[in-house]
């Protein structure tokens, strides 16, 4: 873990051997200096070769990726919370293991938050894509919000109690409702996130 990083990217994976490589490649090829962010990946007791595929992207000497293994399947909210608690960054941004992001994704979200002290969190627009990476449609993150592509201040997520682990679905909607009772999420009108349908 890089104790001096500014941003922690959290990724959870369960049986995503087919897609995890594309996700991690996009996160490792960011324009932002690698010294400023870490990638915390939770392997939620996958039954396929997700762990093997993930380790292919880890540098044996100085890896930017921290892999946390669950001995048993805990589900998405618990795995997300585990990654957040482990994280050292001032900011947290979630990327799903079957999605990927543009090369400026982290840099632009980080720049907006760092230079606008009134902002609590910022979300970017996204495009939906098919399994082959073909763009289906551009989406407004305010009108059709998703749980990913939002950079939060870590202290705010801890303040609201993180994700509710009792949720099987819609954990991101619950988090957002509780978050926006105290804080605001601003919009960056750039489609920096690729959301696989």
XYZ file of C-alpha atoms in Angstrom:
197
model
C 0.000 0.000 0.000
C 1.257 3.456 -0.913
C 0.730 5.506 2.240
C 1.394 8.795 0.440
C -1.101 8.440 -2.412
C -3.908 10.933 -2.936
C -6.435 8.648 -4.620
C -7.512 5.078 -3.997
C -9.276 3.340 -6.871
C -11.371 0.469 -5.574
C -12.335 -2.517 -7.694
C -14.201 -5.626 -6.587
C -14.268 -8.772 -8.671
C -16.214 -12.011 -8.586
C -15.693 -14.381 -11.529
C -14.471 -11.629 -13.861
C -11.506 -13.393 -15.472
C -12.768 -12.379 -18.923
C -12.951 -8.636 -18.205
C -10.599 -7.793 -15.316
C -7.581 -7.346 -17.601
C -9.165 -4.575 -19.624
C -10.260 -2.827 -16.432
C -6.793 -2.958 -14.855
C -5.009 -1.958 -18.069
C -7.134 1.174 -18.292
C -6.353 2.062 -14.674
C -2.627 1.502 -15.041
C -2.436 3.651 -18.203
C -3.694 6.860 -16.622
C -2.128 10.229 -17.448
C -1.873 11.007 -13.722
C 1.423 10.078 -12.064
C 1.309 6.542 -10.695
C 2.721 7.905 -7.419
C -0.562 9.716 -6.775
C -2.920 6.751 -6.848
C -3.239 3.140 -5.795
C -5.562 0.401 -7.037
C -7.171 -1.744 -4.333
C -8.722 -4.864 -5.809
C -10.884 -7.212 -3.754
C -11.177 -10.720 -5.180
C -14.467 -11.883 -3.660
C -13.637 -15.612 -3.548
C -13.885 -16.001 -7.327
C -14.312 -19.537 -8.613
C -12.672 -18.846 -11.985
C -9.188 -17.477 -12.785
C -9.900 -13.870 -11.768
C -7.082 -13.926 -9.214
C -4.577 -15.326 -11.733
C -5.620 -12.763 -14.366
C -5.296 -9.931 -11.837
C -1.836 -10.965 -10.684
C -0.559 -10.679 -14.251
C -0.740 -6.889 -13.790
C 1.132 -6.768 -10.493
C 4.762 -5.720 -10.486
C 6.623 -8.167 -8.183
C 8.823 -5.378 -6.780
C 6.659 -2.256 -6.632
C 3.072 -3.013 -7.559
C 0.514 -0.253 -7.835
C -2.183 -2.889 -7.345
C -3.034 -4.226 -3.898
C -4.992 -7.496 -4.055
C -7.210 -8.353 -1.110
C -8.619 -11.886 -1.118
C -11.856 -12.873 0.566
C -11.776 -16.445 1.884
C -15.489 -16.686 1.212
C -17.863 -14.696 -0.970
C -18.927 -11.625 1.030
C -20.918 -9.854 -1.666
C -20.442 -6.465 -3.261
C -21.190 -4.023 -0.378
C -18.940 -5.836 2.118
C -16.128 -6.097 -0.439
C -16.412 -2.392 -1.271
C -16.252 -1.513 2.423
C -13.191 -3.721 2.862
C -11.442 -1.873 0.020
C -12.377 1.564 1.383
C -11.154 0.722 4.888
C -7.872 -0.581 3.466
C -7.379 2.506 1.296
C -4.919 5.236 2.157
C -6.065 7.878 -0.341
C -7.788 11.141 0.522
C -10.179 10.399 -2.345
C -11.993 7.191 -3.278
C -13.314 6.276 -6.722
C -14.994 3.002 -7.631
C -14.586 1.190 -10.945
C -16.412 -2.058 -11.639
C -14.262 -4.975 -12.736
C -16.047 -5.427 -16.070
C -15.858 -1.721 -17.001
C -12.971 0.488 -18.073
C -12.074 4.176 -18.124
C -10.408 6.782 -20.331
C -6.743 7.685 -19.745
C -7.701 11.039 -18.168
C -10.376 9.614 -15.856
C -8.520 9.887 -12.537
C -6.628 13.049 -13.431
C -9.685 15.100 -14.362
C -11.830 14.036 -11.399
C -8.909 14.661 -9.049
C -8.119 18.067 -10.563
C -11.705 19.268 -10.155
C -11.946 18.161 -6.520
C -8.529 19.496 -5.549
C -9.176 22.918 -7.099
C -12.786 23.421 -6.019
C -12.942 23.288 -2.243
C -16.745 23.655 -2.246
C -17.121 20.322 -4.029
C -17.677 17.250 -1.876
C -17.664 14.696 -4.711
C -17.658 14.682 -8.493
C -19.138 12.243 -11.006
C -18.386 12.026 -14.703
C -20.719 11.198 -17.556
C -20.368 7.748 -19.098
C -21.101 5.734 -22.196
C -22.704 2.320 -22.252
C -20.834 -0.254 -24.310
C -21.473 -3.808 -25.464
C -19.211 -6.825 -24.861
C -17.087 -5.847 -27.862
C -16.501 -2.288 -26.645
C -18.866 -0.705 -29.143
C -20.497 2.449 -27.792
C -24.258 2.145 -27.369
C -25.209 5.467 -25.839
C -23.854 8.465 -23.928
C -25.381 9.004 -20.481
C -25.786 12.002 -18.179
C -24.546 10.900 -14.747
C -27.091 13.119 -12.979
C -30.101 11.870 -14.910
C -29.036 8.214 -14.933
C -26.589 7.774 -12.051
C -24.497 4.656 -11.539
C -22.406 3.589 -8.561
C -19.079 4.029 -10.345
C -17.203 6.972 -11.794
C -17.746 9.142 -8.705
C -14.779 10.470 -6.752
C -15.640 10.909 -3.089
C -13.704 12.252 -0.153
C -12.877 9.180 1.923
C -13.707 10.935 5.208
C -17.250 11.576 3.966
C -17.830 7.904 3.114
C -16.631 6.931 6.577
C -18.851 9.626 8.090
C -22.034 8.208 6.530
C -21.151 4.638 7.471
C -19.973 3.300 4.075
C -22.123 0.833 2.112
C -24.970 -0.959 3.869
C -23.869 -4.594 3.800
C -27.423 -5.888 4.141
C -28.179 -4.825 0.559
C -28.049 -7.482 -2.172
C -28.914 -4.958 -4.899
C -29.035 -1.168 -5.229
C -26.309 -0.626 -2.628
C -25.107 2.368 -4.666
C -28.558 4.021 -4.611
C -28.761 3.676 -0.841
C -25.250 5.101 -0.412
C -26.029 8.028 -2.683
C -29.265 8.870 -0.848
C -27.475 8.903 2.501
C -24.493 10.798 1.073
C -26.603 13.565 -0.467
C -28.391 14.216 2.809
C -25.137 15.798 4.023
C -22.963 16.361 0.966
C -23.234 17.204 -2.720
C -22.157 15.378 -5.883
C -21.180 17.608 -8.803
C -21.197 16.668 -12.466
C -18.277 16.655 -14.892
C -19.780 16.699 -18.391
C -17.225 14.398 -19.949
C -17.892 10.711 -20.749
C -14.779 9.299 -19.082
C -16.280 5.983 -17.957
C -17.152 2.916 -20.081
C -20.086 1.051 -18.544
C -20.569 -2.450 -19.947
C -24.146 -3.555 -20.466
